[in-house]
Tab-separated table of C-alpha atoms in Angstrom:
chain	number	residue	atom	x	y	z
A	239	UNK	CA	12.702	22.078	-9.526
A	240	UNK	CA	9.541	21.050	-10.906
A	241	UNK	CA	7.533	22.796	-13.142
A	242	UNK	CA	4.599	20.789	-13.687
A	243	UNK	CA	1.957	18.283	-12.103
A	244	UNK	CA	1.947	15.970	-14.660
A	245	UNK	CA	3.210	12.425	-13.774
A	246	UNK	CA	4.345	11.472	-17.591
A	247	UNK	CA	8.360	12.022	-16.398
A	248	UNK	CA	8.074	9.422	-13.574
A	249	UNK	CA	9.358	6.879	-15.006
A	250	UNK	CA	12.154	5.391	-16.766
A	251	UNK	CA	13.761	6.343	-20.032
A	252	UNK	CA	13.559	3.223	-21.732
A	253	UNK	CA	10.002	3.175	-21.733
A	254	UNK	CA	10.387	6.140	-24.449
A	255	UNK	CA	13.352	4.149	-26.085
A	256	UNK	CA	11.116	1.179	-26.535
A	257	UNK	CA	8.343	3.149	-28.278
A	258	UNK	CA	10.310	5.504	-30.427
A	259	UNK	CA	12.219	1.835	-31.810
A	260	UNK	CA	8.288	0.467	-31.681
A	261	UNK	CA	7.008	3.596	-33.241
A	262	UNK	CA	9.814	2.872	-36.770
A	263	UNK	CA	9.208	-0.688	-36.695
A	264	UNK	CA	5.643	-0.415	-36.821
A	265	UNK	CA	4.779	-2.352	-33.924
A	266	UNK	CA	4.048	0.302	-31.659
A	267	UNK	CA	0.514	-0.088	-32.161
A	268	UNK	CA	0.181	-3.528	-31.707
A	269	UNK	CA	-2.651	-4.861	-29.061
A	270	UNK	CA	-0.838	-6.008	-25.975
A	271	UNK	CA	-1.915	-7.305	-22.895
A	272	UNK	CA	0.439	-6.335	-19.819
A	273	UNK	CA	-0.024	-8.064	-16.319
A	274	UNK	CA	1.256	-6.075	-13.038
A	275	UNK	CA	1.992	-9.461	-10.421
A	276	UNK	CA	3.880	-10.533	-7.645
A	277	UNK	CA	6.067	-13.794	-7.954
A	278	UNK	CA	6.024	-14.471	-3.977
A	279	UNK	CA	5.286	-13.034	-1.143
A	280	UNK	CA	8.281	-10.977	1.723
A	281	UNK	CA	10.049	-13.894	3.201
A	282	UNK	CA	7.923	-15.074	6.053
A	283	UNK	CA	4.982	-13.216	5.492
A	284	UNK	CA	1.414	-14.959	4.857
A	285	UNK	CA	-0.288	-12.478	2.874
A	286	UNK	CA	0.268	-9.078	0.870
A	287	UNK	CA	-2.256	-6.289	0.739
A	288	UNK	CA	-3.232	-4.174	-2.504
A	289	UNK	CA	-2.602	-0.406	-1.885
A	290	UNK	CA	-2.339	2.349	-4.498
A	291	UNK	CA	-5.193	1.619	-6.694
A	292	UNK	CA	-6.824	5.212	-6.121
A	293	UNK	CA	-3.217	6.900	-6.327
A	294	UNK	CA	-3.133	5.042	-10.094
A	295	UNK	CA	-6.171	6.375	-11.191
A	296	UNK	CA	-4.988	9.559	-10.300
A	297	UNK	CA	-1.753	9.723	-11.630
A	298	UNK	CA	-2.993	7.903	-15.131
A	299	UNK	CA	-5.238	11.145	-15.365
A	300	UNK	CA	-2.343	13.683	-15.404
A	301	UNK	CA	0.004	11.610	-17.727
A	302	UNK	CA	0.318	14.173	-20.289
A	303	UNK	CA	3.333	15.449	-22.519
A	304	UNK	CA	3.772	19.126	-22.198
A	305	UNK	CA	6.030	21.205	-23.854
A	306	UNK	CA	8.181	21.205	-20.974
A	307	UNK	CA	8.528	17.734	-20.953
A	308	UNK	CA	9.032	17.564	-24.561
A	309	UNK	CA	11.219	19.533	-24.990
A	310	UNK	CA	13.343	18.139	-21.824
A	311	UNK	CA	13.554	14.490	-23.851
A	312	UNK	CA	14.518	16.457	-27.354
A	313	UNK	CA	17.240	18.083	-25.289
A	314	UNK	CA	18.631	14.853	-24.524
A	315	UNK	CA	18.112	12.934	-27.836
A	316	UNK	CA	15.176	10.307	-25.397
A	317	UNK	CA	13.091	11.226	-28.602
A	318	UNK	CA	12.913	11.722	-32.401
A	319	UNK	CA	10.551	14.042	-34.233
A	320	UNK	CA	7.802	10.914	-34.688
A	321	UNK	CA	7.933	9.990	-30.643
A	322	UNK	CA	7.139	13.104	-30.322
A	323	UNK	CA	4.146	13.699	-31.995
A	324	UNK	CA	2.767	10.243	-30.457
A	325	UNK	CA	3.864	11.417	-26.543
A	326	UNK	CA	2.120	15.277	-27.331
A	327	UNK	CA	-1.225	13.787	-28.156
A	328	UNK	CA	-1.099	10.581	-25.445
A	329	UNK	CA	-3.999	9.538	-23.855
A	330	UNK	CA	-4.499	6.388	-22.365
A	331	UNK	CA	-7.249	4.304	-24.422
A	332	UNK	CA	-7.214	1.363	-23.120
A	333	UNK	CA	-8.579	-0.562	-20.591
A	334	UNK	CA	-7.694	-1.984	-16.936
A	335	UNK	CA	-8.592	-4.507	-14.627
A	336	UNK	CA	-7.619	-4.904	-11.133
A	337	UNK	CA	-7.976	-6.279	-7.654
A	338	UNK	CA	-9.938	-3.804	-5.365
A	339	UNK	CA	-7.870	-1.230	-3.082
A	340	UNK	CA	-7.709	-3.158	0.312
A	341	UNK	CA	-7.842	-6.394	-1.168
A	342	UNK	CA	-5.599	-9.152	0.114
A	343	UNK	CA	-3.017	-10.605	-2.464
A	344	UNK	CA	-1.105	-14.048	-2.823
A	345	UNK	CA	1.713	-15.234	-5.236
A	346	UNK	CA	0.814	-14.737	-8.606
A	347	UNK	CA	-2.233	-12.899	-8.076
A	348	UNK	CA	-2.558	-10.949	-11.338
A	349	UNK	CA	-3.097	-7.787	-9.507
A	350	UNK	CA	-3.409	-5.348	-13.093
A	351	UNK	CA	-4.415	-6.441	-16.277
A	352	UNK	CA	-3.881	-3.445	-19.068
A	353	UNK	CA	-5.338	-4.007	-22.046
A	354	UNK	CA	-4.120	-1.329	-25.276
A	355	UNK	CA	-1.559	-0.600	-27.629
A	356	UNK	CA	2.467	-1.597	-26.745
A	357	UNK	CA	3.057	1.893	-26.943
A	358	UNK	CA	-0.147	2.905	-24.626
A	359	UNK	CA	0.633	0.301	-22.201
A	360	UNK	CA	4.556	0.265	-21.619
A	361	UNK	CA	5.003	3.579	-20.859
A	362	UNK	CA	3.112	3.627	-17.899
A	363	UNK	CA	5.263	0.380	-16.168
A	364	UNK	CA	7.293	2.546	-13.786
A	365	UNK	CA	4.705	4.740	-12.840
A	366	UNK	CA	2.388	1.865	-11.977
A	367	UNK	CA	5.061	-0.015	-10.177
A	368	UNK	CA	6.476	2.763	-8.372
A	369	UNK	CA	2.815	3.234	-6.906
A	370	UNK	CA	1.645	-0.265	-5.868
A	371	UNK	CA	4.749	-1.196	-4.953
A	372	UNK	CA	5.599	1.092	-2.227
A	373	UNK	CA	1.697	1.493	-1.242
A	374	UNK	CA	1.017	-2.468	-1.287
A	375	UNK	CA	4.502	-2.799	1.050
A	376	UNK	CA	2.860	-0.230	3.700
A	377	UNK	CA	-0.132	-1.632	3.771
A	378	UNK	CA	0.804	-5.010	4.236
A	379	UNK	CA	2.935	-3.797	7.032
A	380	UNK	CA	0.136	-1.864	8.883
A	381	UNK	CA	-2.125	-4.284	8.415
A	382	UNK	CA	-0.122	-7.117	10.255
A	383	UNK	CA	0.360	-4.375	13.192
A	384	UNK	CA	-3.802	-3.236	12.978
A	385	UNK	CA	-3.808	-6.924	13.283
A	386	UNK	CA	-1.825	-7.578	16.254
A	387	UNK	CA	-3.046	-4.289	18.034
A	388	UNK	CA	-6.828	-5.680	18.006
A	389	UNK	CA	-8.767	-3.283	18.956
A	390	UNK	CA	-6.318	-0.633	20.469
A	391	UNK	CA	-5.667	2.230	17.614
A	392	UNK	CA	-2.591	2.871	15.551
A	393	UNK	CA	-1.264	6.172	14.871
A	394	UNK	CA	0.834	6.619	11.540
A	395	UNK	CA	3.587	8.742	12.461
A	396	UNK	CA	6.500	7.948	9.807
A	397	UNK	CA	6.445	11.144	7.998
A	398	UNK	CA	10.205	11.986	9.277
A	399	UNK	CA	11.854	8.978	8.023
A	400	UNK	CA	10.737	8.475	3.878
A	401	UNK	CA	10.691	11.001	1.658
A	402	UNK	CA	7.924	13.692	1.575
A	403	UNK	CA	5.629	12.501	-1.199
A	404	UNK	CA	6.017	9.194	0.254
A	405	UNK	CA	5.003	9.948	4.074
A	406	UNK	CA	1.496	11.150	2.404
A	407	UNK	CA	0.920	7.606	0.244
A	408	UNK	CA	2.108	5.740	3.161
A	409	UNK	CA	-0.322	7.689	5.536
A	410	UNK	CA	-2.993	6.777	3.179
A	411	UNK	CA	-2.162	3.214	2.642
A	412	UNK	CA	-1.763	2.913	6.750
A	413	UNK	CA	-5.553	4.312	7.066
A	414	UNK	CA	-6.676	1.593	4.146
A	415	UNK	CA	-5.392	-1.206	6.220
A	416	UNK	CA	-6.344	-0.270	9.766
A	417	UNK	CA	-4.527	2.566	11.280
A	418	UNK	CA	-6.668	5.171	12.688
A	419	UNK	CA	-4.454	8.709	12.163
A	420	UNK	CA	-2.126	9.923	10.572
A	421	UNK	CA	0.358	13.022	11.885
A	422	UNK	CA	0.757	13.955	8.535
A	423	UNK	CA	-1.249	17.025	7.711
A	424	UNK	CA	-1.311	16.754	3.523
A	425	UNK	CA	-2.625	13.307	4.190
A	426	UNK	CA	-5.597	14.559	5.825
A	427	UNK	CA	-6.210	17.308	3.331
A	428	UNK	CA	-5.260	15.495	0.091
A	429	UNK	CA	-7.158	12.054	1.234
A	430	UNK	CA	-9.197	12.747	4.551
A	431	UNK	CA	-6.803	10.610	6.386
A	432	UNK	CA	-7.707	11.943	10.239
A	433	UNK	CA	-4.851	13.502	11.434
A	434	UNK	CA	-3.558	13.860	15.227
A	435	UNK	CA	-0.218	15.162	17.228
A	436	UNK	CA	0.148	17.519	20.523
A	437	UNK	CA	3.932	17.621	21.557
A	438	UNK	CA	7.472	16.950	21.443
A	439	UNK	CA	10.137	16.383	23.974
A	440	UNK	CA	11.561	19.929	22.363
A	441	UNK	CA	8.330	21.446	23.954
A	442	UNK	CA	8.940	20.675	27.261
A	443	UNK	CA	12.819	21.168	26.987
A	444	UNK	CA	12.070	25.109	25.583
A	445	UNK	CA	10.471	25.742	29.117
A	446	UNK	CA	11.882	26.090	32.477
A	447	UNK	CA	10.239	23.124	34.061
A	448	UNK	CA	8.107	20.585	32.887
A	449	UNK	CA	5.312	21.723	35.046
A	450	UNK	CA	5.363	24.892	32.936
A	451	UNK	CA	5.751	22.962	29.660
A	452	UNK	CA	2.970	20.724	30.540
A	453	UNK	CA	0.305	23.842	31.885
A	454	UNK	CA	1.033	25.679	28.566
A	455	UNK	CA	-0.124	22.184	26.601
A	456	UNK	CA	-3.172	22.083	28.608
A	457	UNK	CA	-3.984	25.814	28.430
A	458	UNK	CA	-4.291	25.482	24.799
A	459	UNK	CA	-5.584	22.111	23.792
A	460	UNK	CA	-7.434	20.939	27.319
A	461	UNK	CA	-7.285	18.725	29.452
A	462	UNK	CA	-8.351	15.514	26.471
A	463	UNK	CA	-4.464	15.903	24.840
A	464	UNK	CA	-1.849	13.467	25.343
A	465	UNK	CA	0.864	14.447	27.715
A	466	UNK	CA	4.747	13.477	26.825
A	467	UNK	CA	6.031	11.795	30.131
A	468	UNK	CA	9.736	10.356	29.468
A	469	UNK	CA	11.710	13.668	28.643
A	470	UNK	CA	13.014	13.459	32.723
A	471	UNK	CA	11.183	11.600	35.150
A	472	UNK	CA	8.412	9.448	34.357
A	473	UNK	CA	6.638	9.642	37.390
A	474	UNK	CA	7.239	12.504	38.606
A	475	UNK	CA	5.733	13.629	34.686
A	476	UNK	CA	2.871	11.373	35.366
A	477	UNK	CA	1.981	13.045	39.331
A	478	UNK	CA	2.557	16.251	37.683
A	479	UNK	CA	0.300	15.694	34.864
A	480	UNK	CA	-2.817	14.192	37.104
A	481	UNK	CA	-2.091	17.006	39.722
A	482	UNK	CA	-3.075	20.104	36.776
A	483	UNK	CA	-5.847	17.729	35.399
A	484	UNK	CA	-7.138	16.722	38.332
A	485	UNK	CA	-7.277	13.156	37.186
A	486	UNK	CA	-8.377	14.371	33.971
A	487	UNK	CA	-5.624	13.497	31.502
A	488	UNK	CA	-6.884	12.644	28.463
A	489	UNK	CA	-3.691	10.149	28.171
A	490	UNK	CA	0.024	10.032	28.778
A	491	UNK	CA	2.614	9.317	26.083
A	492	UNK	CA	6.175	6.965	26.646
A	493	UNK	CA	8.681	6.959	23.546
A	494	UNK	CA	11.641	5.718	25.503
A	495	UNK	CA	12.763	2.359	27.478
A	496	UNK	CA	11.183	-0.528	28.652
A	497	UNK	CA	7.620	-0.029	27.032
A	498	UNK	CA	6.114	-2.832	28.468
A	499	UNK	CA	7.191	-2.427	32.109
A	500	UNK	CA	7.237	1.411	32.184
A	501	UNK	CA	3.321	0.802	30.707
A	502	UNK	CA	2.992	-1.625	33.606
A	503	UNK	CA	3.882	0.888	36.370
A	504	UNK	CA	2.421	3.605	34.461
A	505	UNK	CA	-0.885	2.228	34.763
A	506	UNK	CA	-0.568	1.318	38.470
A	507	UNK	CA	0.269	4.788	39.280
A	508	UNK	CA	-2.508	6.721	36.980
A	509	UNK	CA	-5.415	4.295	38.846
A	510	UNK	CA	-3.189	5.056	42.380
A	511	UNK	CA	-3.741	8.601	41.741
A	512	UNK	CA	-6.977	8.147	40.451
A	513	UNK	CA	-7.084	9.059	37.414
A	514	UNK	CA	-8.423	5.642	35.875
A	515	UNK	CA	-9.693	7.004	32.478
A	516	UNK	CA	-5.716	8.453	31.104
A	517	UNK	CA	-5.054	6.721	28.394
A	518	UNK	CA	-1.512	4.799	27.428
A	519	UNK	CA	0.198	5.619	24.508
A	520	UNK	CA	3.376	4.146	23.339
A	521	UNK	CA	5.666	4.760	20.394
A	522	UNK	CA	9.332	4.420	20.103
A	523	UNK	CA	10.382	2.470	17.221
A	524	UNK	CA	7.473	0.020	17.612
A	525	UNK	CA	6.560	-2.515	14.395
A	526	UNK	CA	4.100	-5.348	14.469
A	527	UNK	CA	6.157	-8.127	16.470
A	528	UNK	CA	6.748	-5.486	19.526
A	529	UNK	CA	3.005	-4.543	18.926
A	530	UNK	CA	1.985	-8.336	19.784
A	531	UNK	CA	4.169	-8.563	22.198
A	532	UNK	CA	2.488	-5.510	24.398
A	533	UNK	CA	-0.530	-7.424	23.980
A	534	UNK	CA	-0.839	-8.385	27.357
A	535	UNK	CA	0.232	-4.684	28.650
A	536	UNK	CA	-2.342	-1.813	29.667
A	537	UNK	CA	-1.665	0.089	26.849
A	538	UNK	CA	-4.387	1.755	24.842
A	539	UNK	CA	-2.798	2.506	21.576
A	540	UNK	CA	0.027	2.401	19.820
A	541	UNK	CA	2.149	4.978	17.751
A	542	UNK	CA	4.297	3.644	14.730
A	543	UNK	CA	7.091	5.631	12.075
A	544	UNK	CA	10.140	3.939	10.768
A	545	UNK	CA	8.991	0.410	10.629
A	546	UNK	CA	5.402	1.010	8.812
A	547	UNK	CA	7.200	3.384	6.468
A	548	UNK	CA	10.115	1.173	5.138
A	549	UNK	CA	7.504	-1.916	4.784
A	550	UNK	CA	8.819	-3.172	8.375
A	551	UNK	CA	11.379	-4.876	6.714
A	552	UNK	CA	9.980	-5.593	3.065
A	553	UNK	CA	10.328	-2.146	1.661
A	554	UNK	CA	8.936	-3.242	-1.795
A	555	UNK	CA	6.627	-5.906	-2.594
A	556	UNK	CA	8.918	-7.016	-5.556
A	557	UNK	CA	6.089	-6.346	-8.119
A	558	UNK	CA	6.962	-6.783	-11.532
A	559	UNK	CA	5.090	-5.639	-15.334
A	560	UNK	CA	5.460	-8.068	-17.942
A	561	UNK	CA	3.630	-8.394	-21.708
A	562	UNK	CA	1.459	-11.406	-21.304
A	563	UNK	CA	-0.136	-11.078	-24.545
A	564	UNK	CA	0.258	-9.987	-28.322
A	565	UNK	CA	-2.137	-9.399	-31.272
A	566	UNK	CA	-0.623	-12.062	-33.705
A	567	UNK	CA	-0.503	-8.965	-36.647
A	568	UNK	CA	-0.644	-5.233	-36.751
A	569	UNK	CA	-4.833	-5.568	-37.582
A	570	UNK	CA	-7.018	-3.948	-35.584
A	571	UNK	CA	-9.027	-7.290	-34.314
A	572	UNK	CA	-6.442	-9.736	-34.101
A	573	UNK	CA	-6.476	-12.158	-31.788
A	574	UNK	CA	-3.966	-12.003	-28.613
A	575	UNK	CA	-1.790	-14.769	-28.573
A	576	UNK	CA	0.227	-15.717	-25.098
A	577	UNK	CA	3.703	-14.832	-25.236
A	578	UNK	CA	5.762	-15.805	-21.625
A	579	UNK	CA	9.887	-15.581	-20.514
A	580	UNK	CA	11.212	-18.732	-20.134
A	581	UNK	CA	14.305	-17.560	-17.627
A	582	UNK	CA	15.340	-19.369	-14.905
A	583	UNK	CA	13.829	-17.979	-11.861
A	584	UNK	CA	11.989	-15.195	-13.332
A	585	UNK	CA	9.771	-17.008	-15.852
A	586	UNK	CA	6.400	-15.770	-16.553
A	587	UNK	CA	3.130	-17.611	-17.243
A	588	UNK	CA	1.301	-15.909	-20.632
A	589	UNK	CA	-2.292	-15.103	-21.182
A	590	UNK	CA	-5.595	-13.524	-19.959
A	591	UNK	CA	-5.966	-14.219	-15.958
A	592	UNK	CA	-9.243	-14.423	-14.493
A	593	UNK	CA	-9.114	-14.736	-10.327
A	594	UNK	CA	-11.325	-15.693	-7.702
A	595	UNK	CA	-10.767	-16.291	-3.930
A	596	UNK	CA	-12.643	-19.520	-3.427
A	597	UNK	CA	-14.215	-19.791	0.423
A	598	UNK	CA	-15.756	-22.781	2.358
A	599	UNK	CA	-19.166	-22.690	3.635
A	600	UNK	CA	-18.077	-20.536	6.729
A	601	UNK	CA	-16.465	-17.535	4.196
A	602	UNK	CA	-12.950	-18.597	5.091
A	603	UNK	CA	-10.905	-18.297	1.945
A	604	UNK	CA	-8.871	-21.489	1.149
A	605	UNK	CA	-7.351	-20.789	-2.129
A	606	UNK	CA	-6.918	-18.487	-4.890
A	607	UNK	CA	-7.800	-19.854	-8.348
A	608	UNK	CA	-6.488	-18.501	-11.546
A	609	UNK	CA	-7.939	-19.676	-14.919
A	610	UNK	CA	-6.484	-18.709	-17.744
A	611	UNK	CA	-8.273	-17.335	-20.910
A	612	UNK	CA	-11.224	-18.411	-19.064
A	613	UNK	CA	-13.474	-17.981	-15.851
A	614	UNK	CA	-12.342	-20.258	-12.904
A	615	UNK	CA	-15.313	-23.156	-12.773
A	616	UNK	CA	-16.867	-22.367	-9.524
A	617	UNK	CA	-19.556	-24.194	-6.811
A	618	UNK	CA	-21.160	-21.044	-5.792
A	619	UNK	CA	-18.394	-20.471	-2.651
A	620	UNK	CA	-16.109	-18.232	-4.747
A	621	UNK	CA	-15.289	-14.531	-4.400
A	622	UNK	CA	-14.715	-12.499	-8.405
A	623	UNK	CA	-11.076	-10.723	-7.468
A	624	UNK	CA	-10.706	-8.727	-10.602
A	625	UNK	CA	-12.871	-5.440	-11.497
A	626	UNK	CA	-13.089	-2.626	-14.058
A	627	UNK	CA	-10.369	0.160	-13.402
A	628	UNK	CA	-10.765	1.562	-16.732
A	629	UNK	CA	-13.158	1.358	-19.612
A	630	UNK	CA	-11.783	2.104	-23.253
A	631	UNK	CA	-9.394	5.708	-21.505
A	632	UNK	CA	-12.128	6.087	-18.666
A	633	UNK	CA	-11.316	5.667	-15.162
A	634	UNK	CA	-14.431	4.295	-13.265
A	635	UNK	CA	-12.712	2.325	-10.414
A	636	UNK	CA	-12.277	5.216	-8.090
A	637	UNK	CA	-14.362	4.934	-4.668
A	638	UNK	CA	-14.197	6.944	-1.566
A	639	UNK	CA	-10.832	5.845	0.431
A	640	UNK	CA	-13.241	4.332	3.549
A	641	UNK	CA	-14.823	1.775	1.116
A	642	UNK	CA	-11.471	0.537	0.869
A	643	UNK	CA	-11.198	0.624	4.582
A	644	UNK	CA	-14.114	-1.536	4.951
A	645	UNK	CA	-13.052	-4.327	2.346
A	646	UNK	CA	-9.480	-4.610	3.705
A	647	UNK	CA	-11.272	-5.455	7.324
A	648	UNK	CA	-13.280	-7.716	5.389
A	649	UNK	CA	-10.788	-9.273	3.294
A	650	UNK	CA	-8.490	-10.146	6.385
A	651	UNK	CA	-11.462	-11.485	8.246
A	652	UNK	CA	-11.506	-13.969	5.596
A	653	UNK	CA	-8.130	-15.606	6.703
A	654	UNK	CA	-7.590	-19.059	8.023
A	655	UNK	CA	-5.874	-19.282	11.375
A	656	UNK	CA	-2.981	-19.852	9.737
A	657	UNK	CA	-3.057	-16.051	8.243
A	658	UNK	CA	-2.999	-14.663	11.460
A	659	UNK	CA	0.538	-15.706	12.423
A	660	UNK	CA	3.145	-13.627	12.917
A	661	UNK	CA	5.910	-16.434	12.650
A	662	UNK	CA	7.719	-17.134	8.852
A	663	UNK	CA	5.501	-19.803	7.651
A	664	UNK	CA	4.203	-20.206	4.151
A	665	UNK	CA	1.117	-18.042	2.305
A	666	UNK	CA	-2.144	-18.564	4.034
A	667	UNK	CA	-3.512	-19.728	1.125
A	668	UNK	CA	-2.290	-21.546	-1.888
A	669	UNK	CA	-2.900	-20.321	-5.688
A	670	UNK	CA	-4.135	-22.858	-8.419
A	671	UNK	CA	-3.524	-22.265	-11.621
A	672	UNK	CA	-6.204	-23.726	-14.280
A	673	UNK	CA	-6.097	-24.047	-17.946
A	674	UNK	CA	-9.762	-22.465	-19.891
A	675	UNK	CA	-10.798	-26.593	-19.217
A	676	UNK	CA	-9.864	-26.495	-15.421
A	677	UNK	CA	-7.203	-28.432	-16.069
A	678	UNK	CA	-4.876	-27.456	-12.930
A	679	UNK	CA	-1.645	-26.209	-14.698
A	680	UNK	CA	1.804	-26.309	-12.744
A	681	UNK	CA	2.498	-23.171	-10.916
A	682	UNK	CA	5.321	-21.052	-11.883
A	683	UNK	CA	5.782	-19.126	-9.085
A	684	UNK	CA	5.753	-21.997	-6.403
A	685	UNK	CA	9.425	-22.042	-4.539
């Protein structure tokens, strides 16, 4: 059961074992620079999204030690007497930069840049993975279905199939790149999300017909609601439903079979019986490829669960949190020196990353350009990636959840034909990699 809102037990326990050996070495206090990337993108896929960014600056507010936390990690021997006293009084002092919520990402995008003590700054890793990960692997998700649906609105409607916590960030992360509702009700109240539902196929199996099921929907929430047409007989639903409307119907609902041919003859019978203005709405299973492929179908919007909430198919985003960065002594202004693994396949590149997203003439981006320890050189076409999350233990990155709305719609407006794609091809864009000269440097994340 838990007993507390703080977020400080989210996480793993050697995050405390590495400070509390830190803390009697007397490196614990050392200035370190972490960096929160991706190596490469979900097989196939030609662009990430960022997601989570809000949901950080929360959590990083209510990372505190209490004494039921405490004394939880004493119980188990996680601390001694002197990681104690550090984890009562913690406060993160340090500073963060980061790609804006809704942003688009690419391989090696340096996505968080924390800037404190070792001690400060590695025991928030799990927490901060644990957040973008999951949130960045939604929103990439709905944002290649928002994508494929055009105009026609998505409905979020996964909270059944993740784990409760998890439906409301997903709901959230769904509205950031696109979708239009959620079903989740502590979505809308926690984050504003708009939230939406009418019925079940358990409604209309409780009464004795579905004429009665369907009145008793109406008689409460009007003639506007969406009716559920595929518990028996879908026309016969559909007759039924335009006969107590009188053509009416807000909009009909299929979660079962052939979507695009029951949509098909769904449609011809709603304008045969004249009601012309019901709405479509399909669900069923539906993730972004199905989505394109009712393009071409009279449906009017789309409602999506299992897929959008596992990451359709890329549940994680494969983040990783790695020390880029040391103070070369214990003194309070030394100077950060890189520091980088060398392992095969998961090596890292060390230093300060400074991004930009440079654009042609028409605003289409056609690369992302790290420099390292050192602005990017630009011409005047490039877009500044990285922005102030925290200042020196004070959050000032938060921003209502529809600005980043708006700059996810801009940010994938920004994509070459090629980022529109549905089929496994390479990233979009390609990322550069430039020494404080710009001097390209070889990228370690290509392959």
């Amino acid at each position: 059961m838990m007993t507390s809102c703080t977020t400080a037990l989210l996480t793993d326990e050697y995050e405390l074992t590495m400070i509390r050996a830190a803390l009697a070495s007397g490196t614990a206090g050392r200035s370190c620079l972490f960096e929160l990337f991706g190596r490469r993108l979900p097989p196939g896929r030609r662009y990430g999204v960022v997601a989570g960014v809000g949901r950080v600056l929360e959590a990083l507010e209510s990372f505190r030690f209490g004494e039921d936390e405490l004394a939880f990690l004493r119980d188990r021997d996680v601390i001694d007497a002197r990681t104690e006293d550090f984890l009562a009084g913690y406060r993160f002092t340090g500073s963060m930069w980061g790609y804006a919520e809704g942003d688009l990402y690419f391989p090696g995008s340096p996505l968080l840049i924390v800037r404190s003590s070792f001690a400060e700054a590695v025991v928030l890793e799990t927490l901060l993975l644990s957040i973008y990960n999951f949130d960045s692997a939604v929103a990439s998700a709905a944002s290649r279905m928002t994508m494929m649906a055009e105009t026609r609105p998505c409905i979020e409607m996964g909270s059944r199939r993740v784990q409760e916590r998890a439906a409301v960030a997903a709901a959230r992360a769904a509205y950031i790149a696109g979708f239009s509702a959620t079903s989740n009700l502590e979505a809308g109240r926690t984050y504003g999300v708009p939230t939406t539902g009418t019925a079940a196929h358990s409604f209309t199996l409780l009464h004795d017909t579905e004429e009665a099921a369907f009145a008793a929907q109406l008689a409460t929430l009007g003639d506007e609601t969406t009716l559920l047409v595929d518990t028996y007989d879908i026309p016969a639903a559909v007759r039924t439903a335009v006969r107590l409307t009188s053509g009416r119907l807000g909009a009909v609902r299929i979660d079962s079979g052939d979507l695009r041919a029951t949509a098909q003859e769904v449609r011809a019978l709603l304008d045969e019986l004249g009601a012309t203005n019901t709405r479509i709405i399909v669900t069923s299973d539906l993730d972004e490829y199905q989505i394109a492929a009712l393009s071409g179908t009279p449906v009017d919007g789309y409602g999506v669960g299992t897929a959008l909430v596992t990451g359709s198919g890329a549940p994680t985003c494969s983040f990783v949190y790695k020390l880029v960065a040391r103070a070369i002594s214990d003194e309070p202004d030394a100077p950060l020196q890189p520091v980088a693994k060398k392992s095969a396949s998961k090596s890292t590149l060390g230093g300060r990353k400074y991004a930009v997203r440079h654009r042609d003439d028409r605003g289409i981006a056609e690369a992302e350009v790290i420099g390292l320890d050192a602005m990017p050189p630009g011409d005047g076409f490039e877009r500044p990636l990285l922005r102030t999350l925290v200042d020196h233990g004070e959050p000032v990155g938060a921003e209502p959840l529809s600005t980043a709305r708006e700059r996810h719609a801009a940010a994938r407006a920004e994509l070459p034909r090629d980022g529109y794609k549905m089929s496994r091809g390479e990233p979009a864009i390609p990322t550069f990699f430039l020494d404080r000269s710009g001097v390209p440097l070889p990228n370690p994340y290509a392959g």
